[in-house]
Amino acid sequence: DTAVSQTPKYLVTQMGNDKSIKCEQNLGHDTMYWYKQDSKKFLKIMFSYNNKELIINETVPNRFSPKSPDKAHLNLHINSLELGDSAVYFCASSPGKYTEAFFGQGTRLTVV
Amino acid sequence: AQSVTQLGSHVSVSEGALVLLRCNYSSSVPPYLFWYVQYPNQGLQLLLKYTTGATLVKGINGFEAEFKKSETSFHLTKPSAHMSDAAEYFCAVSDRGTGKLIFGQGTTLQVKP
């Protein structure tokens, strides 16, 4: 009964391809996030959705597009992948605006 | 803008020794503060949090942290390190405007036998 689950866990792809990462949470939370962890393990928020509505959109290239079909799902689609997109992407959810976030296991994206 | 600074990117202790991981924050309003642990190839797990009330908060796995407003600190401690504590530790503050979590750069804890 994984609370926040992401698929796939590993993703290796060539430059220029388009890929998607899926995320689902069964915690009943209203808010979901995408975070990026770079090679130095620094974590930075990319997007946040609340009840399917985009509320945070950090300075992220337009090639990244989140989609939330319902409040339990938040997917991340990436177009025209670049080498610099290689990182670990974490999905997270939280019950409220200022509360802790619960993280998925991460998706390690490697662009070759 | 709020920010979090973790002093020491790498901390090494012997098994059984005190663990002290330092975190300082900058915030114009009382913050909500969190410590997370990340084991290799895994996601982040919440260790403990401070929102309001008691400034000494206890978390999982024997960890605790004390919120000191005068020092703008939220250091994480554990009296006796176990080998299983070896991991990456992140301090985070909740942005009071947007609610997003702002993370420190992380501290790698090494536990030597």
CSV table of N, CA and C in Angstrom, one decimal, chain B residues 6-106:
chain,number,residue,atom,x,y,z
B,6,GLN,N,22.4,24.3,5.8
B,6,GLN,CA,22.9,23.2,6.6
B,6,GLN,C,24.4,23.3,6.7
B,7,LEU,N,24.9,23.4,7.9
B,7,LEU,CA,26.4,23.5,8.1
B,7,LEU,C,27.0,22.2,8.1
B,8,GLY,N,27.9,22.0,7.1
B,8,GLY,CA,28.6,20.7,7.0
B,8,GLY,C,27.9,19.8,6.0
B,9,SER,N,28.5,19.6,4.9
B,9,SER,CA,27.9,18.7,3.8
B,9,SER,C,28.1,17.3,4.2
B,10,HIS,N,29.1,17.0,5.0
B,10,HIS,CA,29.5,15.7,5.4
B,10,HIS,C,29.8,15.6,6.9
B,11,VAL,N,29.2,14.7,7.6
B,11,VAL,CA,29.5,14.6,9.0
B,11,VAL,C,29.8,13.1,9.3
B,12,SER,N,30.8,12.8,10.0
B,12,SER,CA,31.2,11.5,10.3
B,12,SER,C,31.3,11.3,11.8
B,13,VAL,N,30.6,10.2,12.3
B,13,VAL,CA,30.7,9.9,13.7
B,13,VAL,C,30.9,8.4,13.9
B,14,SER,N,31.3,8.1,15.1
B,14,SER,CA,31.5,6.7,15.4
B,14,SER,C,30.2,6.1,15.9
B,15,GLU,N,30.0,4.8,15.7
B,15,GLU,CA,28.8,4.2,16.2
B,15,GLU,C,28.8,4.4,17.7
B,16,GLY,N,27.6,4.8,18.2
B,16,GLY,CA,27.4,5.1,19.7
B,16,GLY,C,27.7,6.5,20.0
B,17,ALA,N,28.2,7.3,19.2
B,17,ALA,CA,28.5,8.7,19.5
B,17,ALA,C,27.3,9.6,19.2
B,18,LEU,N,27.4,10.8,19.7
B,18,LEU,CA,26.3,11.8,19.5
B,18,LEU,C,26.3,12.2,18.0
B,19,VAL,N,25.1,12.3,17.5
B,19,VAL,CA,24.9,12.9,16.2
B,19,VAL,C,24.4,14.3,16.3
B,20,LEU,N,25.0,15.2,15.7
B,20,LEU,CA,24.5,16.6,15.6
B,20,LEU,C,24.6,17.1,14.2
B,21,LEU,N,23.5,17.4,13.6
B,21,LEU,CA,23.4,18.0,12.3
B,21,LEU,C,22.8,19.3,12.4
B,22,ARG,N,23.5,20.3,11.8
B,22,ARG,CA,23.1,21.7,12.0
B,22,ARG,C,22.3,22.3,10.9
B,23,CYS,N,21.3,23.1,11.3
B,23,CYS,CA,20.4,23.7,10.3
B,23,CYS,C,20.1,25.1,10.8
B,24,ASN,N,20.3,26.1,10.0
B,24,ASN,CA,19.8,27.4,10.2
B,24,ASN,C,18.9,27.9,9.1
B,25,TYR,N,18.0,28.7,9.5
B,25,TYR,CA,17.0,29.2,8.5
B,25,TYR,C,16.9,30.7,8.6
B,26,SER,N,16.4,31.2,7.5
B,26,SER,CA,16.1,32.7,7.5
B,26,SER,C,14.6,32.8,7.1
B,27,SER,N,13.9,33.5,8.0
B,27,SER,CA,12.5,33.7,7.8
B,27,SER,C,12.0,34.9,8.5
B,28,SER,N,11.2,35.7,7.9
B,28,SER,CA,10.7,36.9,8.5
B,28,SER,C,9.5,36.6,9.4
B,29,VAL,N,8.9,35.4,9.3
B,29,VAL,CA,7.8,35.1,10.2
B,29,VAL,C,8.1,33.7,10.8
B,30,PRO,N,7.5,33.4,11.9
B,30,PRO,CA,7.8,32.0,12.5
B,30,PRO,C,7.6,30.9,11.5
B,31,PRO,N,8.6,30.1,11.3
B,31,PRO,CA,8.5,29.1,10.2
B,31,PRO,C,8.0,27.8,10.7
B,32,TYR,N,7.6,27.0,9.7
B,32,TYR,CA,7.4,25.6,10.0
B,32,TYR,C,8.7,24.9,9.5
B,33,LEU,N,9.2,24.0,10.3
B,33,LEU,CA,10.5,23.4,10.0
B,33,LEU,C,10.4,21.9,10.0
B,34,PHE,N,11.2,21.3,9.2
B,34,PHE,CA,11.2,19.8,9.0
B,34,PHE,C,12.6,19.3,8.8
B,35,TRP,N,12.7,18.0,9.3
B,35,TRP,CA,13.9,17.2,8.9
B,35,TRP,C,13.5,16.0,8.2
B,36,TYR,N,14.1,15.7,7.1
B,36,TYR,CA,13.9,14.5,6.3
B,36,TYR,C,15.2,13.7,6.2
B,37,VAL,N,15.0,12.4,6.0
B,37,VAL,CA,16.1,11.5,5.8
B,37,VAL,C,15.9,10.8,4.5
B,38,GLN,N,17.0,10.6,3.8
B,38,GLN,CA,17.0,9.9,2.5
B,38,GLN,C,18.0,8.8,2.5
B,39,TYR,N,17.6,7.6,2.4
B,39,TYR,CA,18.5,6.5,2.3
B,39,TYR,C,18.8,6.3,0.8
B,40,PRO,N,19.9,5.6,0.5
B,40,PRO,CA,20.3,5.5,-0.9
B,40,PRO,C,19.2,4.9,-1.8
B,41,ASN,N,19.0,5.6,-2.9
B,41,ASN,CA,18.0,5.2,-3.9
B,41,ASN,C,16.6,5.1,-3.4
B,42,GLN,N,16.3,5.9,-2.4
B,42,GLN,CA,15.0,6.0,-1.9
B,42,GLN,C,14.5,7.4,-1.9
B,43,GLY,N,13.2,7.5,-1.6
B,43,GLY,CA,12.6,8.8,-1.4
B,43,GLY,C,12.9,9.4,-0.1
B,44,LEU,N,12.3,10.6,0.2
B,44,LEU,CA,12.6,11.3,1.5
B,44,LEU,C,11.5,10.8,2.5
B,45,GLN,N,12.0,10.6,3.7
B,45,GLN,CA,11.1,10.2,4.8
B,45,GLN,C,11.1,11.3,5.9
B,46,LEU,N,10.0,11.7,6.4
B,46,LEU,CA,9.9,12.7,7.4
B,46,LEU,C,10.4,12.1,8.7
B,47,LEU,N,11.4,12.8,9.3
B,47,LEU,CA,11.9,12.4,10.6
B,47,LEU,C,11.1,13.1,11.7
B,48,LEU,N,10.9,14.4,11.6
B,48,LEU,CA,10.2,15.2,12.6
B,48,LEU,C,9.9,16.6,12.0
B,49,LYS,N,9.0,17.3,12.7
B,49,LYS,CA,8.6,18.6,12.3
B,49,LYS,C,8.3,19.5,13.5
B,50,TYR,N,8.5,20.8,13.2
B,50,TYR,CA,8.1,21.8,14.2
B,50,TYR,C,7.1,22.8,13.5
B,51,THR,N,6.0,22.9,14.2
B,51,THR,CA,5.0,23.9,13.7
B,51,THR,C,4.8,25.0,14.7
B,52,THR,N,4.2,24.6,15.8
B,52,THR,CA,4.0,25.5,16.9
B,52,THR,C,4.1,24.7,18.2
B,53,GLY,N,4.2,25.4,19.3
B,53,GLY,CA,4.2,24.7,20.6
B,53,GLY,C,5.6,24.4,21.1
B,54,ALA,N,5.7,23.2,21.7
B,54,ALA,CA,7.0,22.8,22.3
B,54,ALA,C,8.1,22.9,21.3
B,55,THR,N,9.2,23.5,21.8
B,55,THR,CA,10.3,23.8,20.8
B,55,THR,C,11.2,22.6,20.7
B,56,LEU,N,11.1,21.6,21.6
B,56,LEU,CA,11.9,20.4,21.4
B,56,LEU,C,10.9,19.3,20.9
B,57,VAL,N,11.2,18.9,19.7
B,57,VAL,CA,10.4,17.9,19.0
B,57,VAL,C,11.1,16.6,18.9
B,58,LYS,N,10.3,15.5,19.1
B,58,LYS,CA,10.9,14.2,19.0
B,58,LYS,C,10.4,13.6,17.7
B,59,GLY,N,11.3,12.8,17.1
B,59,GLY,CA,10.9,12.2,15.8
B,59,GLY,C,11.1,10.7,15.9
B,60,ILE,N,11.1,10.1,14.7
B,60,ILE,CA,11.3,8.7,14.6
B,60,ILE,C,12.8,8.3,14.8
B,61,ASN,N,13.0,7.1,15.0
B,61,ASN,CA,14.4,6.5,15.1
B,61,ASN,C,15.3,7.2,16.2
B,62,GLY,N,14.7,7.8,17.2
B,62,GLY,CA,15.4,8.4,18.3
B,62,GLY,C,16.0,9.7,18.0
B,63,PHE,N,15.6,10.4,16.9
B,63,PHE,CA,16.0,11.7,16.6
B,63,PHE,C,15.2,12.8,17.3
B,64,GLU,N,15.8,13.9,17.6
B,64,GLU,CA,15.0,15.0,18.1
B,64,GLU,C,15.7,16.3,17.6
B,65,ALA,N,14.9,17.4,17.6
B,65,ALA,CA,15.4,18.7,17.2
B,65,ALA,C,14.8,19.8,18.0
B,66,GLU,N,15.6,20.8,18.2
B,66,GLU,CA,15.1,21.9,19.0
B,66,GLU,C,15.1,23.2,18.2
B,67,PHE,N,13.9,23.8,18.2
B,67,PHE,CA,13.7,25.1,17.5
B,67,PHE,C,14.2,26.2,18.5
B,68,LYS,N,15.2,27.0,18.0
B,68,LYS,CA,15.7,28.1,18.8
B,68,LYS,C,15.5,29.4,17.9
B,69,LYS,N,14.5,30.1,18.3
B,69,LYS,CA,14.1,31.3,17.5
B,69,LYS,C,15.3,32.3,17.6
B,70,SER,N,15.9,32.5,18.7
B,70,SER,CA,16.9,33.5,18.9
B,70,SER,C,18.1,33.2,18.1
B,71,GLU,N,18.3,31.9,17.8
B,71,GLU,CA,19.5,31.5,17.0
B,71,GLU,C,19.1,31.2,15.5
B,72,THR,N,17.8,31.3,15.2
B,72,THR,CA,17.3,30.8,13.9
B,72,THR,C,17.8,29.5,13.6
B,73,SER,N,17.8,28.5,14.5
B,73,SER,CA,18.3,27.2,14.3
B,73,SER,C,17.3,26.1,14.5
B,74,PHE,N,17.6,25.0,14.0
B,74,PHE,CA,16.7,23.8,14.2
B,74,PHE,C,17.7,22.6,14.0
B,75,HIS,N,18.6,22.4,14.9
B,75,HIS,CA,19.6,21.4,14.8
B,75,HIS,C,19.0,20.0,15.2
B,76,LEU,N,19.5,19.0,14.5
B,76,LEU,CA,19.0,17.6,14.7
B,76,LEU,C,20.0,16.8,15.5
B,77,THR,N,19.5,16.1,16.5
B,77,THR,CA,20.4,15.3,17.3
B,77,THR,C,19.9,13.9,17.6
B,78,LYS,N,20.9,13.1,17.9
B,78,LYS,CA,20.5,11.7,18.3
B,78,LYS,C,21.6,11.3,19.3
B,79,PRO,N,21.3,10.8,20.5
B,79,PRO,CA,22.3,10.6,21.5
B,79,PRO,C,23.3,9.5,21.1
B,80,SER,N,22.9,8.5,20.4
B,80,SER,CA,23.8,7.4,20.1
B,80,SER,C,23.6,6.9,18.6
B,81,ALA,N,24.6,7.1,17.8
B,81,ALA,CA,24.4,6.7,16.4
B,81,ALA,C,24.5,5.2,16.2
B,82,HIS,N,23.6,4.8,15.2
B,82,HIS,CA,23.6,3.4,14.8
B,82,HIS,C,24.1,3.4,13.3
B,83,MET,N,24.7,2.2,13.0
B,83,MET,CA,25.1,2.1,11.6
B,83,MET,C,24.0,2.4,10.6
B,84,SER,N,22.8,2.0,11.0
B,84,SER,CA,21.6,2.2,10.1
B,84,SER,C,21.3,3.7,9.9
B,85,ASP,N,21.9,4.6,10.7
B,85,ASP,CA,21.6,6.0,10.5
B,85,ASP,C,22.3,6.6,9.4
B,86,ALA,N,23.2,5.9,8.8
B,86,ALA,CA,24.0,6.5,7.7
B,86,ALA,C,23.1,6.8,6.5
B,87,ALA,N,23.0,8.0,6.1
B,87,ALA,CA,22.0,8.5,5.1
B,87,ALA,C,22.3,9.9,4.8
B,88,GLU,N,21.4,10.5,4.0
B,88,GLU,CA,21.5,11.9,3.7
B,88,GLU,C,20.3,12.6,4.4
B,89,TYR,N,20.6,13.7,5.1
B,89,TYR,CA,19.6,14.4,5.9
B,89,TYR,C,19.4,15.8,5.4
B,90,PHE,N,18.1,16.1,5.3
B,90,PHE,CA,17.7,17.4,4.7
B,90,PHE,C,16.9,18.2,5.8
B,91,CYS,N,17.2,19.4,6.0
B,91,CYS,CA,16.4,20.3,6.7
B,91,CYS,C,15.5,21.1,5.7
B,92,ALA,N,14.3,21.4,6.1
B,92,ALA,CA,13.5,22.2,5.2
B,92,ALA,C,12.6,23.1,6.0
B,93,VAL,N,12.2,24.2,5.3
B,93,VAL,CA,11.3,25.2,5.9
B,93,VAL,C,10.1,25.4,4.9
B,94,SER,N,9.0,25.6,5.5
B,94,SER,CA,7.8,25.8,4.7
B,94,SER,C,7.6,27.2,4.4
B,95,ASP,N,7.6,27.6,3.1
B,95,ASP,CA,7.4,29.0,2.7
B,95,ASP,C,6.0,29.4,3.2
B,96,ARG,N,6.0,30.5,4.0
B,96,ARG,CA,4.7,30.9,4.5
B,96,ARG,C,3.8,31.6,3.5
B,97,GLY,N,4.3,31.9,2.4
B,97,GLY,CA,3.5,32.5,1.3
B,97,GLY,C,2.9,31.5,0.4
B,98,THR,N,3.7,30.6,-0.1
B,98,THR,CA,3.3,29.6,-1.0
B,98,THR,C,3.0,28.2,-0.5
B,99,GLY,N,3.6,27.9,0.7
B,99,GLY,CA,3.5,26.6,1.3
B,99,GLY,C,4.5,25.6,0.8
B,100,LYS,N,5.3,26.0,-0.2
B,100,LYS,CA,6.3,25.0,-0.7
B,100,LYS,C,7.4,24.8,0.3
B,101,LEU,N,8.0,23.6,0.2
B,101,LEU,CA,9.1,23.3,1.0
B,101,LEU,C,10.4,23.8,0.4
B,102,ILE,N,11.2,24.5,1.2
B,102,ILE,CA,12.5,24.9,0.7
B,102,ILE,C,13.5,24.1,1.5
B,103,PHE,N,14.4,23.4,0.7
B,103,PHE,CA,15.3,22.5,1.4
B,103,PHE,C,16.7,23.1,1.5
B,104,GLY,N,17.4,22.6,2.5
B,104,GLY,CA,18.8,22.9,2.6
B,104,GLY,C,19.6,21.9,1.7
B,105,GLN,N,20.9,22.1,1.6
B,105,GLN,CA,21.6,21.4,0.6
B,105,GLN,C,21.9,19.9,1.0
B,106,GLY,N,21.6,19.6,2.2
B,106,GLY,CA,21.7,18.2,2.7
B,106,GLY,C,23.0,18.0,3.4
